[in-house]
PDB file of C-alpha atoms in Angstrom:
ATOM      1  CA  MET A  26     180.805  38.202  18.829  1.00 73.00           C
ATOM      2  CA  SER A  27     177.182  37.225  19.555  1.00 80.00           C
ATOM      3  CA  HIS A  28     174.249  39.159  21.188  1.00 84.00           C
ATOM      4  CA  THR A  29     171.262  38.132  22.328  1.00 85.00           C
ATOM      5  CA  ALA A  30     167.999  39.396  22.783  1.00 86.00           C
ATOM      6  CA  LEU A  31     164.536  38.374  24.202  1.00 87.00           C
ATOM      7  CA  TYR A  32     160.690  39.531  22.187  1.00 89.00           C
ATOM      8  CA  ASN A  33     157.626  38.494  23.609  1.00 90.00           C
ATOM      9  CA  SER A  34     155.317  37.561  21.303  1.00 94.00           C
ATOM     10  CA  PRO A  35     151.967  36.523  21.264  1.00 96.00           C
ATOM     11  CA  LEU A  36     153.431  32.884  20.551  1.00 95.00           C
ATOM     12  CA  GLY A  37     155.577  32.993  23.423  1.00 92.00           C
ATOM     13  CA  PRO A  38     159.135  34.263  24.200  1.00 91.00           C
ATOM     14  CA  ILE A  39     161.404  34.841  21.072  1.00 92.00           C
ATOM     15  CA  THR A  40     164.971  34.323  21.130  1.00 91.00           C
ATOM     16  CA  LEU A  41     166.531  36.960  18.420  1.00 91.00           C
ATOM     17  CA  THR A  42     171.029  36.577  18.567  1.00 90.00           C
ATOM     18  CA  SER A  43     172.917  39.534  16.488  1.00 89.00           C
ATOM     19  CA  ASP A  44     176.389  39.329  15.072  1.00 88.00           C
ATOM     20  CA  GLY A  45     176.598  42.882  16.481  1.00 84.00           C
ATOM     21  CA  HIS A  46     175.036  44.173  12.425  1.00 88.00           C
ATOM     22  CA  ALA A  47     172.792  41.951  11.304  1.00 92.00           C
ATOM     23  CA  LEU A  48     170.433  39.104  12.881  1.00 93.00           C
ATOM     24  CA  THR A  49     171.868  35.585  12.709  1.00 95.00           C
ATOM     25  CA  ALA A  50     168.853  33.578  14.064  1.00 94.00           C
ATOM     26  CA  LEU A  51     165.383  34.027  15.601  1.00 95.00           C
ATOM     27  CA  ARG A  52     164.279  31.100  17.158  1.00 94.00           C
ATOM     28  CA  PHE A  53     160.910  30.204  19.428  1.00 94.00           C
ATOM     29  CA  CYS A  54     161.659  29.085  23.017  1.00 89.00           C
ATOM     30  CA  ALA A  55     161.222  25.820  24.028  1.00 80.00           C
ATOM     31  CA  PRO A  56     159.018  25.424  26.700  1.00 73.00           C
ATOM     32  CA  ASP A  57     160.534  26.126  30.349  1.00 69.00           C
ATOM     33  CA  GLU A  58     163.826  26.961  28.450  1.00 69.00           C
ATOM     34  CA  ASP A  59     166.127  29.941  29.847  1.00 65.00           C
ATOM     35  CA  CYS A  60     165.805  31.827  26.331  1.00 70.00           C
ATOM     36  CA  VAL A  61     168.382  34.481  26.541  1.00 59.00           C
ATOM     37  CA  SER A  62     172.082  34.833  28.400  1.00 56.00           C
ATOM     38  CA  PRO A  63     171.931  38.257  30.083  1.00 51.00           C
ATOM     39  CA  ILE A  64     175.387  38.548  29.966  1.00 47.00           C
ATOM     40  CA  SER A  65     175.959  38.832  25.918  1.00 53.00           C
ATOM     41  CA  THR A  66     172.530  41.159  25.498  1.00 59.00           C
ATOM     42  CA  PHE A  67     172.087  43.789  22.889  1.00 64.00           C
ATOM     43  CA  ASN A  68     169.773  47.404  22.818  1.00 67.00           C
ATOM     44  CA  PHE A  69     166.955  45.343  21.053  1.00 63.00           C
ATOM     45  CA  GLN A  70     164.302  47.363  22.425  1.00 57.00           C
ATOM     46  CA  SER A  71     165.603  50.393  19.919  1.00 59.00           C
ATOM     47  CA  SER A  72     166.623  48.146  17.141  1.00 79.00           C
ATOM     48  CA  THR A  73     165.356  47.618  13.849  1.00 86.00           C
ATOM     49  CA  PHE A  74     164.036  43.742  14.494  1.00 92.00           C
ATOM     50  CA  SER A  75     162.067  44.819  17.408  1.00 90.00           C
ATOM     51  CA  ARG A  76     159.751  47.101  14.987  1.00 92.00           C
ATOM     52  CA  TRP A  77     159.901  44.599  12.236  1.00 96.00           C
ATOM     53  CA  LEU A  78     158.190  41.974  14.773  1.00 96.00           C
ATOM     54  CA  ASP A  79     156.114  44.714  16.204  1.00 95.00           C
ATOM     55  CA  LEU A  80     154.851  45.550  12.945  1.00 95.00           C
ATOM     56  CA  TYR A  81     154.487  41.815  12.059  1.00 97.00           C
ATOM     57  CA  PHE A  82     152.663  40.551  14.824  1.00 97.00           C
ATOM     58  CA  SER A  83     150.608  43.907  14.899  1.00 95.00           C
ATOM     59  CA  GLY A  84     148.862  42.365  11.969  1.00 93.00           C
ATOM     60  CA  ARG A  85     150.492  44.620   9.737  1.00 93.00           C
ATOM     61  CA  GLN A  86     153.096  43.679   6.586  1.00 93.00           C
ATOM     62  CA  PRO A  87     156.283  44.937   7.495  1.00 94.00           C
ATOM     63  CA  ASP A  88     157.629  47.252   4.427  1.00 91.00           C
ATOM     64  CA  PHE A  89     161.261  46.254   5.175  1.00 93.00           C
ATOM     65  CA  ILE A  90     163.075  43.587   5.928  1.00 93.00           C
ATOM     66  CA  PRO A  91     166.179  43.828   9.020  1.00 94.00           C
ATOM     67  CA  PRO A  92     169.127  43.017   8.251  1.00 94.00           C
ATOM     68  CA  ILE A  93     169.976  39.479   8.210  1.00 95.00           C
ATOM     69  CA  LYS A  94     172.465  37.102   7.611  1.00 96.00           C
ATOM     70  CA  PRO A  95     171.589  33.502   8.377  1.00 97.00           C
ATOM     71  CA  ILE A  96     174.433  31.330   8.201  1.00 96.00           C
ATOM     72  CA  GLY A  97     174.414  27.613   6.368  1.00 97.00           C
ATOM     73  CA  THR A  98     175.412  25.639   3.304  1.00 97.00           C
ATOM     74  CA  VAL A  99     175.241  27.198  -0.486  1.00 97.00           C
ATOM     75  CA  PHE A 100     172.405  25.431  -1.312  1.00 97.00           C
ATOM     76  CA  GLN A 101     170.375  26.417   1.981  1.00 97.00           C
ATOM     77  CA  LEU A 102     171.329  30.118   1.586  1.00 98.00           C
ATOM     78  CA  HIS A 103     169.423  29.734  -1.675  1.00 97.00           C
ATOM     79  CA  VAL A 104     166.598  28.074  -0.586  1.00 98.00           C
ATOM     80  CA  TRP A 105     166.059  30.360   2.239  1.00 98.00           C
ATOM     81  CA  GLN A 106     166.344  33.042  -0.429  1.00 97.00           C
ATOM     82  CA  ALA A 107     164.051  31.776  -2.409  1.00 97.00           C
ATOM     83  CA  LEU A 108     161.468  31.568   0.859  1.00 97.00           C
ATOM     84  CA  LEU A 109     161.676  35.561   0.997  1.00 97.00           C
ATOM     85  CA  GLU A 110     160.412  35.532  -2.099  1.00 96.00           C
ATOM     86  CA  ILE A 111     157.610  34.113  -0.944  1.00 96.00           C
ATOM     87  CA  PRO A 112     154.490  37.081  -1.439  1.00 95.00           C
ATOM     88  CA  TYR A 113     153.526  37.956   2.044  1.00 95.00           C
ATOM     89  CA  GLY A 114     150.126  36.163   2.878  1.00 93.00           C
ATOM     90  CA  GLU A 115     150.911  33.551   0.370  1.00 95.00           C
ATOM     91  CA  THR A 116     151.288  29.667   0.265  1.00 95.00           C
ATOM     92  CA  THR A 117     153.783  27.257  -1.860  1.00 96.00           C
ATOM     93  CA  THR A 118     155.072  23.770  -1.564  1.00 95.00           C
ATOM     94  CA  TYR A 119     157.933  21.984  -0.891  1.00 95.00           C
ATOM     95  CA  GLY A 120     158.080  21.137  -4.618  1.00 95.00           C
ATOM     96  CA  ALA A 121     157.365  23.799  -6.108  1.00 96.00           C
ATOM     97  CA  LEU A 122     159.921  25.455  -4.440  1.00 96.00           C
ATOM     98  CA  ALA A 123     162.147  22.487  -5.355  1.00 96.00           C
ATOM     99  CA  SER A 124     160.871  22.816  -9.054  1.00 96.00           C
ATOM    100  CA  ARG A 125     161.437  26.732  -8.852  1.00 95.00           C
ATOM    101  CA  LEU A 126     165.467  25.966  -7.394  1.00 96.00           C
ATOM    102  CA  GLY A 127     166.116  23.711 -10.263  1.00 96.00           C
ATOM    103  CA  CYS A 128     166.501  21.474  -7.771  1.00 95.00           C
ATOM    104  CA  ARG A 129     165.112  16.892  -8.452  1.00 93.00           C
ATOM    105  CA  SER A 130     164.402  16.295  -4.376  1.00 94.00           C
ATOM    106  CA  ALA A 131     161.251  18.552  -2.664  1.00 94.00           C
ATOM    107  CA  GLN A 132     162.729  16.002   0.812  1.00 94.00           C
ATOM    108  CA  ALA A 133     166.013  18.244   0.263  1.00 96.00           C
ATOM    109  CA  VAL A 134     164.276  21.841  -0.226  1.00 96.00           C
ATOM    110  CA  GLY A 135     162.018  20.541   3.022  1.00 95.00           C
ATOM    111  CA  GLN A 136     165.476  19.847   5.402  1.00 96.00           C
ATOM    112  CA  ALA A 137     167.270  22.979   4.119  1.00 97.00           C
ATOM    113  CA  VAL A 138     163.940  25.066   4.999  1.00 96.00           C
ATOM    114  CA  GLY A 139     163.701  23.336   8.721  1.00 95.00           C
ATOM    115  CA  ARG A 140     166.743  24.141   9.590  1.00 97.00           C
ATOM    116  CA  ASN A 141     165.986  27.639   8.619  1.00 97.00           C
ATOM    117  CA  PRO A 142     167.531  29.918  11.509  1.00 97.00           C
ATOM    118  CA  ILE A 143     165.685  33.141  11.056  1.00 98.00           C
ATOM    119  CA  ALA A 144     162.528  32.220  11.563  1.00 97.00           C
ATOM    120  CA  ILE A 145     159.283  34.801  10.830  1.00 98.00           C
ATOM    121  CA  ILE A 146     161.750  36.823   8.803  1.00 97.00           C
ATOM    122  CA  VAL A 147     162.630  34.450   6.829  1.00 98.00           C
ATOM    123  CA  PRO A 148     159.054  33.049   6.284  1.00 97.00           C
ATOM    124  CA  CYS A 149     159.718  29.063   5.976  1.00 97.00           C
ATOM    125  CA  HIS A 150     155.752  29.397   7.142  1.00 97.00           C
ATOM    126  CA  ARG A 151     154.608  29.698   4.711  1.00 97.00           C
ATOM    127  CA  VAL A 152     155.722  26.206   2.849  1.00 96.00           C
ATOM    128  CA  ILE A 153     153.029  23.492   3.008  1.00 94.00           C
ATOM    129  CA  GLY A 154     152.700  20.116   1.743  1.00 91.00           C
ATOM    130  CA  SER A 155     151.649  19.412  -1.749  1.00 89.00           C
ATOM    131  CA  ASP A 156     148.102  18.200  -0.137  1.00 90.00           C
ATOM    132  CA  GLY A 157     147.853  21.607   1.166  1.00 88.00           C
ATOM    133  CA  SER A 158     148.202  20.404   4.569  1.00 89.00           C
ATOM    134  CA  MET A 159     150.365  22.298   7.347  1.00 89.00           C
ATOM    135  CA  THR A 160     153.340  20.330   7.471  1.00 87.00           C
ATOM    136  CA  GLY A 161     157.378  20.345   8.680  1.00 80.00           C
ATOM    137  CA  TYR A 162     157.294  23.763  11.161  1.00 89.00           C
ATOM    138  CA  ALA A 163     159.408  23.403  13.734  1.00 90.00           C
ATOM    139  CA  TYR A 164     158.206  25.697  16.211  1.00 92.00           C
ATOM    140  CA  GLY A 165     154.713  23.694  15.889  1.00 92.00           C
ATOM    141  CA  LEU A 166     151.661  23.740  13.180  1.00 94.00           C
ATOM    142  CA  GLU A 167     149.573  26.152  15.931  1.00 94.00           C
ATOM    143  CA  ARG A 168     152.243  28.329  15.318  1.00 95.00           C
ATOM    144  CA  LYS A 169     152.209  28.125  11.717  1.00 96.00           C
ATOM    145  CA  GLU A 170     148.482  28.035  11.031  1.00 95.00           C
ATOM    146  CA  TYR A 171     149.184  31.412  13.894  1.00 96.00           C
ATOM    147  CA  LEU A 172     151.081  33.623  11.070  1.00 97.00           C
ATOM    148  CA  LEU A 173     149.699  31.890   8.193  1.00 96.00           C
ATOM    149  CA  ALA A 174     146.542  33.518   9.754  1.00 95.00           C
ATOM    150  CA  LEU A 175     147.828  36.699  10.907  1.00 96.00           C
ATOM    151  CA  GLU A 176     149.287  37.138   7.380  1.00 95.00           C
ATOM    152  CA  SER A 177     145.539  36.068   5.676  1.00 90.00           C
ATOM    153  CA  LYS A 178     144.009  39.182   7.666  1.00 84.00           C
ATOM    154  CA  ALA A 179     146.422  41.274   6.999  1.00 73.00           C
ATOM    155  CA  GLN A 180     145.875  40.858   3.310  1.00 65.00           C
ATOM    156  CA  ALA A 181     143.060  43.113   3.409  1.00 53.00           C
ATOM    157  CA  SER A 182     145.205  46.770   3.359  1.00 50.00           C
ATOM    158  CA  PRO A 183     149.384  45.019   1.535  1.00 47.00           C
ATOM    159  CA  THR A 184     152.233  47.010   1.791  1.00 50.00           C
ATOM    160  CA  PRO A 185     154.677  45.685  -1.501  1.00 50.00           C
ATOM    161  CA  GLN A 186     157.344  43.650   0.886  1.00 49.00           C
ATOM    162  CA  PRO A 187     160.977  44.018  -0.426  1.00 48.00           C
ATOM    163  CA  ARG A 188     162.598  41.692  -2.605  1.00 45.00           C
ATOM    164  CA  GLY A 189     165.408  40.965  -4.813  1.00 43.00           C
ATOM    165  CA  ASN A 190     168.753  42.474  -3.901  1.00 41.00           C
ATOM    166  CA  GLU A 191     167.245  44.208  -0.837  1.00 43.00           C
ATOM    167  CA  ALA A 192     167.305  40.899   0.641  1.00 44.00           C
ATOM    168  CA  THR A 193     169.764  39.234  -0.457  1.00 46.00           C
ATOM    169  CA  ARG A 194     173.241  40.903   1.009  1.00 47.00           C
ATOM    170  CA  TRP A 195     173.630  37.919   2.918  1.00 45.00           C
ATOM    171  CA  LEU A 196     173.847  36.102  -0.160  1.00 52.00           C
ATOM    172  CA  SER A 197     177.028  38.306  -1.404  1.00 46.00           C
TER     173      SER A 197
END
């Protein structure tokens, strides 16, 4: 059963979807969208998702990754895992990500990045164009720039972000 909740971020409302155990989707609501169905909501305020987002938007690097379970193809899951390994406050390019994954097509990687169902936590906003341009963010370049600027400011007092097996439970 799918459960939803709404989080009011500085960038607008965010809809979170959970399977009851892990987060399966996190997306910014479109303007004038009724973001959450009141029939199937979960107690978001006391959840680790709320705590993670509160830390993140307060300008502090969260020191944990909440339970997540993105749904996609095997290739997409590998790309999304690689996104989790991009250090907080840093960026990479689609080409570098493709090379790291042993994929010949930066375009295929870009398509998988664009289908990331768990924005922010799985940091697709950290991938930029090969010329350093802000390209390809499903929720608008203004939001991408805001998120990168927020992380850049927070780097003054970094906290290690979990990597490796902690963040890959959903790949098994």
